[in-house]
Coordinates of C-alpha atoms in Angstrom, one line a residue:
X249 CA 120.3 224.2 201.0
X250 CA 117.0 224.5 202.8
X251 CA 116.1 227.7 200.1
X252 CA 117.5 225.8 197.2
X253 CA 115.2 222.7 198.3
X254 CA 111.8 225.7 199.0
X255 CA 112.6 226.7 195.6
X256 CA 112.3 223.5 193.7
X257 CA 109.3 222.5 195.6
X258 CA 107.5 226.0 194.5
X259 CA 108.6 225.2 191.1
X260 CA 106.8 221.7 190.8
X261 CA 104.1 223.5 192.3
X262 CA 103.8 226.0 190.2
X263 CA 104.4 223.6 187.3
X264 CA 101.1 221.1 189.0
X265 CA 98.9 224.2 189.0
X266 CA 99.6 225.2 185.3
X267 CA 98.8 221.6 184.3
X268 CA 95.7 221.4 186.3
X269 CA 94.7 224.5 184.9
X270 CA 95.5 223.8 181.3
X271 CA 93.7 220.9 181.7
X272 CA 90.9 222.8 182.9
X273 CA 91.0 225.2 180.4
X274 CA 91.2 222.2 177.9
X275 CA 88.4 220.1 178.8
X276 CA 86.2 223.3 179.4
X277 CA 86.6 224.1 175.6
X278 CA 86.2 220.7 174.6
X279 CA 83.0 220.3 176.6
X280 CA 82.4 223.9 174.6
X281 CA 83.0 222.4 171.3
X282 CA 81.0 219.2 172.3
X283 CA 77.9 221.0 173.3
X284 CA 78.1 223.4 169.8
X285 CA 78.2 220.1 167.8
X286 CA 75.6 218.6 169.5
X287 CA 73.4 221.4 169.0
X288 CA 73.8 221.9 165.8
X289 CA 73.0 217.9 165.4
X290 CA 70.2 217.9 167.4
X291 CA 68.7 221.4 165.0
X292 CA 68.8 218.7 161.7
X293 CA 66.6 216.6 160.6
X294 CA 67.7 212.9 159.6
X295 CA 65.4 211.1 157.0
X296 CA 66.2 207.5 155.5
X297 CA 68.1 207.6 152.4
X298 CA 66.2 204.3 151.1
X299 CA 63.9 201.6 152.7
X300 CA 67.1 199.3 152.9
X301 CA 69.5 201.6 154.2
X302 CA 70.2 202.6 158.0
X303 CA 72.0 205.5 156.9
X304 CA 70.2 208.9 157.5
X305 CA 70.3 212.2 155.1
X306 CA 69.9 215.9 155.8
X307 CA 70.5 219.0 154.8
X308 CA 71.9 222.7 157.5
X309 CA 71.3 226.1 156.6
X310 CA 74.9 226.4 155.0
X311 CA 73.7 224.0 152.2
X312 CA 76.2 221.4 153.7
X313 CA 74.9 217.5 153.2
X314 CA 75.2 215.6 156.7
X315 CA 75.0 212.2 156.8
X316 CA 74.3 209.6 159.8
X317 CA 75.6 206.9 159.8
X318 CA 75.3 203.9 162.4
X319 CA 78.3 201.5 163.3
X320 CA 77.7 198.0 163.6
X321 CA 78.5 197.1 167.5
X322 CA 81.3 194.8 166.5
X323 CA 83.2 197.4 165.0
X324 CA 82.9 199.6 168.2
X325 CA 86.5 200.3 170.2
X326 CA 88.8 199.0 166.3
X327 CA 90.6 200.9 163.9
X328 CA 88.1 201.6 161.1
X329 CA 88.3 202.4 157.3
X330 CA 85.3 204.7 156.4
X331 CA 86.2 205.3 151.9
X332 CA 83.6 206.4 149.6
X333 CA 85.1 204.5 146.3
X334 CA 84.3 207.7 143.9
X335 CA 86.4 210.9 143.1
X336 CA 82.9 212.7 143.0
X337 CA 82.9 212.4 146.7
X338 CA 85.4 214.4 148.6
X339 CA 86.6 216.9 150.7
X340 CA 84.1 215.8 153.9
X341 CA 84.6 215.5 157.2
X342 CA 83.9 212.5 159.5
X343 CA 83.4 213.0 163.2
X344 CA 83.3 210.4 165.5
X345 CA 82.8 210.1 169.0
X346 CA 85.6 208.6 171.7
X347 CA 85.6 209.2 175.9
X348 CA 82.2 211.4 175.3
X349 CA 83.5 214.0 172.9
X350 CA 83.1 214.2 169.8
X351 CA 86.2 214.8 167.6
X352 CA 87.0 215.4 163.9
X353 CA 89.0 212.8 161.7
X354 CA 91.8 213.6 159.8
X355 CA 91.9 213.2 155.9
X356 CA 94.2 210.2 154.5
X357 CA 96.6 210.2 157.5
X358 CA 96.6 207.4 159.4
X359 CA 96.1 206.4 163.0
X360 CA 99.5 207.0 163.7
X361 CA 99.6 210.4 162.3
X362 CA 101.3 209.5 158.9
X363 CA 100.2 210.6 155.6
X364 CA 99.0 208.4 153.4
X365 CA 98.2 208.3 149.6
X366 CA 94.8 206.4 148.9
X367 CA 92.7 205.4 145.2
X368 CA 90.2 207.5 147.2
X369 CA 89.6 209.9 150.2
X370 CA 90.2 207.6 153.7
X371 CA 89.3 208.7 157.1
X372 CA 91.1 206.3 159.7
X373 CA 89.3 206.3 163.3
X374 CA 88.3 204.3 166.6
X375 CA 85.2 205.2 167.7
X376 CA 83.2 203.8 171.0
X377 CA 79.7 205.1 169.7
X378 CA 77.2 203.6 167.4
X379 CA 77.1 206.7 165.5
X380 CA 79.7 208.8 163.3
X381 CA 78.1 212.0 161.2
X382 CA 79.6 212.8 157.8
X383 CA 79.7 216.2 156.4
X384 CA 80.3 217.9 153.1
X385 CA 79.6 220.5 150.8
X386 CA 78.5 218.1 147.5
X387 CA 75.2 217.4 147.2
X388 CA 76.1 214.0 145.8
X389 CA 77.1 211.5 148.5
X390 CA 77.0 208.2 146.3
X391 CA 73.8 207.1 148.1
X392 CA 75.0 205.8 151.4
X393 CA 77.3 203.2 148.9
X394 CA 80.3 203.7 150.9
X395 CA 82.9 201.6 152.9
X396 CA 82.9 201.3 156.2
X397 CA 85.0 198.5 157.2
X398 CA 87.4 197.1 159.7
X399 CA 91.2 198.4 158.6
X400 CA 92.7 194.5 157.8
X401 CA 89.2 193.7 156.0
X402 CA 89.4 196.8 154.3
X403 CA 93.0 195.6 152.1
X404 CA 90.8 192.3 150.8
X405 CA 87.9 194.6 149.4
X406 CA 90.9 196.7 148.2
X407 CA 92.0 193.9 146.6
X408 CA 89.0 192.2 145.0
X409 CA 88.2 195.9 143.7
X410 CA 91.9 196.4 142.1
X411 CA 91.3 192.7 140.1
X412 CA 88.4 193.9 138.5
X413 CA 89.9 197.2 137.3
X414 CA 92.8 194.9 135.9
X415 CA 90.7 192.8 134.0
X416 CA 88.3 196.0 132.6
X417 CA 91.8 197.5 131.6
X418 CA 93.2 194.7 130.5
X419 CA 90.6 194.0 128.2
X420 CA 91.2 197.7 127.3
X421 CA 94.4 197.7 126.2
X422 CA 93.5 194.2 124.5
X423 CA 91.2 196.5 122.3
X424 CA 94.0 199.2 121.2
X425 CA 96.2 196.4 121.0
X426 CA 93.5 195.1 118.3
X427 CA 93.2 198.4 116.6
X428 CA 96.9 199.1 115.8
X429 CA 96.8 195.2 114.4
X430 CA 94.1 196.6 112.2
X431 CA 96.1 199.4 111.2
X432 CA 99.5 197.5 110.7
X433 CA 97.2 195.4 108.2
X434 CA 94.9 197.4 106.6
X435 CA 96.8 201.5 106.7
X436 CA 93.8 202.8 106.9
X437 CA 93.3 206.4 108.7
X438 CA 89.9 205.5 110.3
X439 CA 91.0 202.5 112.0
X440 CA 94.6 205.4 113.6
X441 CA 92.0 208.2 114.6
X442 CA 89.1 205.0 116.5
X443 CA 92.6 203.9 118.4
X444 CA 93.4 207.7 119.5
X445 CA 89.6 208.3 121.0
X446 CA 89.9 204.5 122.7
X447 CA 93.2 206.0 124.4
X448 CA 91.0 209.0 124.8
X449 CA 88.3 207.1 126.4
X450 CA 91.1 205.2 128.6
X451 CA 92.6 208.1 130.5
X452 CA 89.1 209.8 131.3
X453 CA 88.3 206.5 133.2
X454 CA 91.4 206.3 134.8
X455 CA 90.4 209.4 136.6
X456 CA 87.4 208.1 137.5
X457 CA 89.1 205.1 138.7
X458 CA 90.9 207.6 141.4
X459 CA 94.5 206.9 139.5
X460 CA 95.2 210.9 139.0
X461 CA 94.1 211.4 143.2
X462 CA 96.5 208.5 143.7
X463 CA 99.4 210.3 141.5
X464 CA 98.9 213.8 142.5
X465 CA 98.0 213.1 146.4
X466 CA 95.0 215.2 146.0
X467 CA 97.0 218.2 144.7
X468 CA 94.9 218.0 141.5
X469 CA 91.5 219.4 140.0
X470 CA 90.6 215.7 138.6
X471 CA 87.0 217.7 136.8
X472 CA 89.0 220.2 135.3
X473 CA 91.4 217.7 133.6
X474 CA 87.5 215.5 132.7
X475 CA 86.6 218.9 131.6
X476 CA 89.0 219.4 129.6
X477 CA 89.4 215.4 128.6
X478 CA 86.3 214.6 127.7
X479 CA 85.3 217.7 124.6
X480 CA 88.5 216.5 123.0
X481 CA 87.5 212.9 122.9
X482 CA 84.2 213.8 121.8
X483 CA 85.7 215.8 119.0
X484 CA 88.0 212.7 118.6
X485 CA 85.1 210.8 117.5
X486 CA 83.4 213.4 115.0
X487 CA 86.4 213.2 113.2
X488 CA 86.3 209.3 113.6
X489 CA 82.6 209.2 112.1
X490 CA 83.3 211.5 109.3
X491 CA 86.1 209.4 107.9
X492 CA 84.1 206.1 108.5
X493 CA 81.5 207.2 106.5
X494 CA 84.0 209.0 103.9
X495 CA 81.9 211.9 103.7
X496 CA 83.4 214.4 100.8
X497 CA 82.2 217.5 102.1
X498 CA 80.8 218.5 105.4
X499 CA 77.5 220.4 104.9
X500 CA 77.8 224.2 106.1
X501 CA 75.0 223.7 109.0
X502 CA 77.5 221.0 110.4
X503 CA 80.4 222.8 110.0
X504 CA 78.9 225.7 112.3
X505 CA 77.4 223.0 114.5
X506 CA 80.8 221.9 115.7
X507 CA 82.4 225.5 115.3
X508 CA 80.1 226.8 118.0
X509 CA 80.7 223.5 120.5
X510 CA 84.6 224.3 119.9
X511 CA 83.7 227.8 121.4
X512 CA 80.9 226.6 123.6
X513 CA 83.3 223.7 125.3
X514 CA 86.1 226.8 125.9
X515 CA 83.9 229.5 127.4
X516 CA 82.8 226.9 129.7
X517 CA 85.8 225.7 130.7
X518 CA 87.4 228.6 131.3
X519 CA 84.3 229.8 133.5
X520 CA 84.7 226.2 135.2
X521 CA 88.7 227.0 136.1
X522 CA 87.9 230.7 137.3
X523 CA 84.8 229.6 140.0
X524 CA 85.4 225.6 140.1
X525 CA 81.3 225.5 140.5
X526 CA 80.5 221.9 139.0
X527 CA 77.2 223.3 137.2
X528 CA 79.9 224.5 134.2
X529 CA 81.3 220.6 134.5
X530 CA 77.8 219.2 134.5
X531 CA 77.2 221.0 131.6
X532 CA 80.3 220.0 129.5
X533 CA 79.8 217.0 130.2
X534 CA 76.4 216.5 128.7
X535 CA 77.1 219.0 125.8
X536 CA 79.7 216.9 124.8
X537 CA 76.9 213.6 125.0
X538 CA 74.4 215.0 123.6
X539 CA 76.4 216.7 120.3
X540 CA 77.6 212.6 120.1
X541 CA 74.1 211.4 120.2
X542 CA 73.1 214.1 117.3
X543 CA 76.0 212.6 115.6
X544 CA 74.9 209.3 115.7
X545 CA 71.7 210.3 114.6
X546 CA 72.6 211.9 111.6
X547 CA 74.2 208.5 110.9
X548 CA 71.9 206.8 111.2
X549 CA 69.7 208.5 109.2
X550 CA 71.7 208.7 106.0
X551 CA 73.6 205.6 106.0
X552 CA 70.9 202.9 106.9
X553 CA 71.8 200.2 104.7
X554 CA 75.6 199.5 105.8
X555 CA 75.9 196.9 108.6
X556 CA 78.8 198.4 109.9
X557 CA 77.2 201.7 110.7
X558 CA 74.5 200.1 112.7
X559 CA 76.8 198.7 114.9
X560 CA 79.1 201.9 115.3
X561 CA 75.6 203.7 116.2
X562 CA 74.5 201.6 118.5
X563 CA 77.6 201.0 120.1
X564 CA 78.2 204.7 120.5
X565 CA 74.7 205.3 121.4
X566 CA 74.7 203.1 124.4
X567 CA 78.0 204.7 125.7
X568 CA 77.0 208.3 125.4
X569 CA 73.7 207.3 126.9
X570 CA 75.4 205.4 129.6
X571 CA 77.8 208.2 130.4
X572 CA 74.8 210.8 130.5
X573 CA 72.8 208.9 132.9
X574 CA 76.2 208.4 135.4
X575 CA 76.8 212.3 135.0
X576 CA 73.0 212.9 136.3
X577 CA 72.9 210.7 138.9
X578 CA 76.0 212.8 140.4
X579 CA 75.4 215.8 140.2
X580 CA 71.8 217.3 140.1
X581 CA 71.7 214.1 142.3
X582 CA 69.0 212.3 141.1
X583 CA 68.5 209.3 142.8
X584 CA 66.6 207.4 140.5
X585 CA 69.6 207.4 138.0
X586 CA 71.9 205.9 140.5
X587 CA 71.4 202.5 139.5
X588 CA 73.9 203.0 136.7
X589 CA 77.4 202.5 138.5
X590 CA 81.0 202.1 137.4
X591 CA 81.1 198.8 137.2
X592 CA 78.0 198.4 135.4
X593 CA 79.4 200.7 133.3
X594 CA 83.1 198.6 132.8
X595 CA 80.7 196.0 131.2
X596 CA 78.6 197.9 129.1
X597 CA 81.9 199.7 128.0
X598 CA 83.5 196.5 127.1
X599 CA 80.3 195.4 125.2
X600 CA 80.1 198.2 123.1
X601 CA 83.6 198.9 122.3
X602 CA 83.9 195.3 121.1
X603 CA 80.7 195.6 118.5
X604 CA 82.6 198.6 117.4
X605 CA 85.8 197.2 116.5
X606 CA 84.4 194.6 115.1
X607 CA 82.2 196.8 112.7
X608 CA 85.2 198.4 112.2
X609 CA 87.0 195.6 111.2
X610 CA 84.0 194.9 108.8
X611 CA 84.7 198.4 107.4
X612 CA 88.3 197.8 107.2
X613 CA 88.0 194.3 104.9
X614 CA 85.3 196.0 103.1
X615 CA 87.7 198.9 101.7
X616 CA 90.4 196.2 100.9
X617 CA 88.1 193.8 99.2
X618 CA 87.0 197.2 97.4
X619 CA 90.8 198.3 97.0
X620 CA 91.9 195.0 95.4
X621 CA 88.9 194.9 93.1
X622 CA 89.8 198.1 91.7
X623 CA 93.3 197.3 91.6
X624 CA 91.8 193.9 89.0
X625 CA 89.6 196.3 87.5
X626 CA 92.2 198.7 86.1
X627 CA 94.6 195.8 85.2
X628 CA 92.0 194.4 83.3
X629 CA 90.8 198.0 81.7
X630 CA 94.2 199.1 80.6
X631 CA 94.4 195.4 78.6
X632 CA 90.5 196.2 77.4
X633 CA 92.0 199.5 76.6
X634 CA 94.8 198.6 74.9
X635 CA 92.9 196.2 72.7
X636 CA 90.4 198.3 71.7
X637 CA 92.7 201.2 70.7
X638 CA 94.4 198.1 68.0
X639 CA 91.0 198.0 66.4
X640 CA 89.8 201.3 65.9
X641 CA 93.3 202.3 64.6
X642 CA 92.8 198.6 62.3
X643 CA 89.1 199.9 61.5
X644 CA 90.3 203.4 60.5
X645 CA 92.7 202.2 58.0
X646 CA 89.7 200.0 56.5
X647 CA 87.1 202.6 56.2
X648 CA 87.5 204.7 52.8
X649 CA 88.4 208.6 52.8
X650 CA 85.6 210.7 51.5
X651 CA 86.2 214.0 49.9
X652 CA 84.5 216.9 50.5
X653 CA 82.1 216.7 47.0
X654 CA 81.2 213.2 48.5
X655 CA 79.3 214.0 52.2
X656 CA 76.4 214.5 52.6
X657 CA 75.6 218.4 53.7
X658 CA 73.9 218.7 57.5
X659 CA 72.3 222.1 59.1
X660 CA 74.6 223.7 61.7
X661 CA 72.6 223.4 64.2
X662 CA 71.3 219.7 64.0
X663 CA 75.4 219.2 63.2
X664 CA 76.0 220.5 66.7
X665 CA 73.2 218.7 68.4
X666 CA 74.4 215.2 66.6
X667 CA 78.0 216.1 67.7
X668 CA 76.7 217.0 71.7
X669 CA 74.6 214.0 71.4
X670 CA 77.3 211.8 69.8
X671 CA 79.9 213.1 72.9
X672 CA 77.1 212.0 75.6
X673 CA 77.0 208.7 74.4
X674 CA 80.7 208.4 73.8
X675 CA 81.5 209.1 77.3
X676 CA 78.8 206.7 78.6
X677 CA 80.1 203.9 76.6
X678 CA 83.6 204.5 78.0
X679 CA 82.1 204.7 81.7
X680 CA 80.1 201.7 81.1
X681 CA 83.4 199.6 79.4
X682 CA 86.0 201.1 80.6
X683 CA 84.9 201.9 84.6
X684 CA 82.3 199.6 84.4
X685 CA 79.7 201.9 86.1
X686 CA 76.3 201.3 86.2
X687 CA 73.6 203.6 84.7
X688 CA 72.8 205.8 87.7
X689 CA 76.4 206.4 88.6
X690 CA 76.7 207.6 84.8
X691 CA 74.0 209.9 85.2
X692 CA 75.3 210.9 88.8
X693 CA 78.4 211.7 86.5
X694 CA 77.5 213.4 83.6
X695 CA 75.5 216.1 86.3
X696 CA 78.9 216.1 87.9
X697 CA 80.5 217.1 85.3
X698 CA 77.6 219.4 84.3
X699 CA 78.5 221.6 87.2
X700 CA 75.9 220.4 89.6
X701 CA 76.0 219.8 93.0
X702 CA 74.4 216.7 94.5
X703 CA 70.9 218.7 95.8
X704 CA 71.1 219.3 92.0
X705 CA 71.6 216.0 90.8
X706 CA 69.1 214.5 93.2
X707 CA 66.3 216.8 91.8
X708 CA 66.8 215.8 88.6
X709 CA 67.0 212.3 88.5
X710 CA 64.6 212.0 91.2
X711 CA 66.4 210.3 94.0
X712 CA 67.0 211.2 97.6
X713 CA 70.4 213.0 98.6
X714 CA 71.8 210.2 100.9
X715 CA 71.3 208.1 97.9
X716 CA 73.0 210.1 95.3
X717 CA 75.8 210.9 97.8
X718 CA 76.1 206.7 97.8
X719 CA 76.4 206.6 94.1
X720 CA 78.7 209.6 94.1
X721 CA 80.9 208.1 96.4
X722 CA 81.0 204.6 94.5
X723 CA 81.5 206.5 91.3
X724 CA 84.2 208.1 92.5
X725 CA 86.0 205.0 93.8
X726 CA 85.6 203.2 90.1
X727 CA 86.9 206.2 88.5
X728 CA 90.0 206.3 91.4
X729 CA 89.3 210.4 92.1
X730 CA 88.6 211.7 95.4
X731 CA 86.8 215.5 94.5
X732 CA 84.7 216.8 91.5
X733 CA 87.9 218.7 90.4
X734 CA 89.2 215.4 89.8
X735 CA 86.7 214.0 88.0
X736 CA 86.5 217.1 85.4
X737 CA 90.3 217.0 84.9
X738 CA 89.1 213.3 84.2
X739 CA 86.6 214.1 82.2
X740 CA 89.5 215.7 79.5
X741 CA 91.3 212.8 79.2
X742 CA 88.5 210.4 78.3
X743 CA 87.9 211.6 74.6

């Protein structure tokens, strides 16, 4: 009994010592660990980010951003909430300091240990010192505009944040709502392809607004799907612009234009996907912005005159510029762009996108007032038609046959030119009484049917392209054709 009882005592002995020297080794590496970080603190050098702001930037070796931030004293010793509400700004590490060491917090995982699935990256900490350090590869670190909150206050600012969002999306999906009304009452293909590039539009800020981070639980590459979102939604609205303008043909230089953004847009994505460096997003990004702006401009500088393309332009100016300026501020980091923020951006959104539909719905009753009036135009042609048909066939049986003995003998040639000349004038009467078109779309016509093409016709009746394209296009809708081929299979019938 007495050797049984030695033994156990040797074991909790030898059980003390192996704590004691766990312990030791424990606290030795800690205190190893603590001293390294300090160091490496101590070798950076802080600056201000702003006059306003306590928070402090700099920069290591490594290229690594480091932030300093102070902790308000009644905050000290309480679970915190430190969120920086942007998708742009991840993958950083907080550390904090508790019982003289400083430590590293985890990502999304609560106090308890538990994971968690955020709108945004959370770190969850207590902390007994005035200072916490942040640390991460971006260079963008939203300008010190993060939360750092108290966990119970941090659900209310949760909250207030998710109403907004609902009422920008609401007002969203308001809009579409509006559109497919449009379409139901108009069937008009313009008003199909604007509601595809709104839904477009939609789901690129939905990842901004953190929704695919929330979905995915970080498991997701939310630039590459904006990479790959946002060329398609600018290509979205090309198509939208050139069947709002009804443009005929797309000039050659345009038609290469786009070709080479197609190719540009998948070179760079595929170079994003294989490195994941953000200088290939960045530059998607404002490829796709700046081939909308050129857009715009060549809108606006051939349709000047039509309401409804002034406030598509604008509108779509605005956003594209709006969009650009966000884009910069992030990552080049320029931090005199950084005025322009998300929700600053919900209401200039929601501005613009309403002048838009509403020139859209200007458009829209436009080509139904135009429909219906050629719809009364015909009706009342084919009775004009008919009428006159009655008296020519009641005027040949009134005018006397000649025989041959009795004309009178013309040239050939001046035969030929009265006969040419005689046609001319025969087809502009019917134009003018029949399709009621007004001189210049005649002559726009006759070249038509000439064989010219509108360069051709604008040179000879001395007027600018845009302008003959406008008579073109109005000629066309009074004659109910949609190509020149059209109009020359027309031209046979008319005589």
């Amino acid at each position: 009994m007495k050797a049984i009882h030695c033994r156990k005592k040797w074991s909790i002995l030898t059980i003390l010592i192996t704590l004691f020297l766990l312990s030791s080794v424990t606290n030795c590496l800690g205190q190893t660990n603590n001293d390294q970080f300090e160091n490496t603190i101590n070798q950076l050098h802080f600056e201000a980010l702003d006059n306003d702001s306590k928070t402090q930037l700099a920069k290591d070796n490594e290229g690594n951003t480091w932030l300093k931030i102070t902790v308000p004293q009644d905050l000290l010793n309480k679970p915190l909430i430190l969120q920086f509400p942007t998708i742009h700004v991840n993958n950083y590490n907080i550390y904090v300091k508790q019982k003289g060491l400083w430590g590293k917090t985890s990502i999304n995982t609560d106090l308890q240990g538990g994971k968690i699935s955020p709108q945004y990256q959370e770190n969850h900490f207590i902390t007994d010192h005035e200072i916490i350090y942040f640390k991460s590869k971006s260079p963008y670190v939203h300008y010190g505009k993060f939360i750092l909150v108290e966990r119970g206050e941090h659900r209310s600012i949760m909250l207030n944040t998710i109403i907004k969002i609902e009422v920008f999306y609401s007002l969203f999906l308001l809009s579409i709502a509006v559109i497919f009304a449009l379409y139901s009452l108009f069937k008009e293909k313009v008003i199909l392809i604007y509601c595809i590039y709104i839904i477009s539009v939609f789901f690129i800020y939905l990842i901004e607004d953190g929704a695919l981070y929330f979905l995915c639980n970080k498991k997701c590459n939310e630039l590459l799907v904006l990479a790959i979102l946002m060329p398609i939604s600018c290509l979205i609205f090309s198509v939208f612009i050139y069947y709002f303008l009804d443009i005929q043909k797309l000039p050659a230089k345009l038609k290469y234009f786009y070709l080479f953004q197609v190719l540009l847009y998948v070179v760079l994505g595929i170079l994003f996907y294989q490195t994941n460096n953000p200088q290939y997003f960045i530059i998607i990004v404002n490829t796709t912005l700046v081939s909308t702006l050129i857009t715009l401009a060549l809108v606006s500088k051939y349709f000047k005159e039509d309401i409804s393309v002034r406030y598509i332009t604008f509108s779509f100016s605005v956003i594209a510029l709006t969009s650009m300026t966000y884009y910069l501020s992030i990552f080049p980091g320029n931090y005199y762009l950084s005025f322009v923020e998300k929700d600053k951006m919900r209401i200039i959104y929601s501005i613009a996108f309403t002048l838009a539909s509403y020139s859209l719905w200007i458009k829209a009753k436009k080509l139904k007032t135009d429909h219906e009036n050629l719809r009364t135009e015909l009706e009342h042609l084919k009775a004009k038609q008919a009428k006159k048909t009655y008296d020519d066939l009641k005027q040949k049986e009134a005018t006397p046959i000649l025989f041959p003995e009795q004309r009178e003998i013309i040239p050939t040639d001046t035969n030929k030119a009265l006969s040419d000349k005689k046609e001319e004038i025969s087809y502009k009467d019917i134009l003018r009484e029949k399709y009621f078109c007004t001189d210049r779309e005649i002559d726009v016509i006759l070249g038509i049917w000439d064989g010219l093409s509108n360069q051709e016709i604008a040179e000879k009746l001395s007027i600018s392209l845009s302008t003959t394209k406008h008579h073109v296009s109005n000629a066309y809708i009074k004659l109910d054709v949609k190509s020149r081929s059209q109009a020359l299979i027309l031209k046979d019938t008319l005589v």
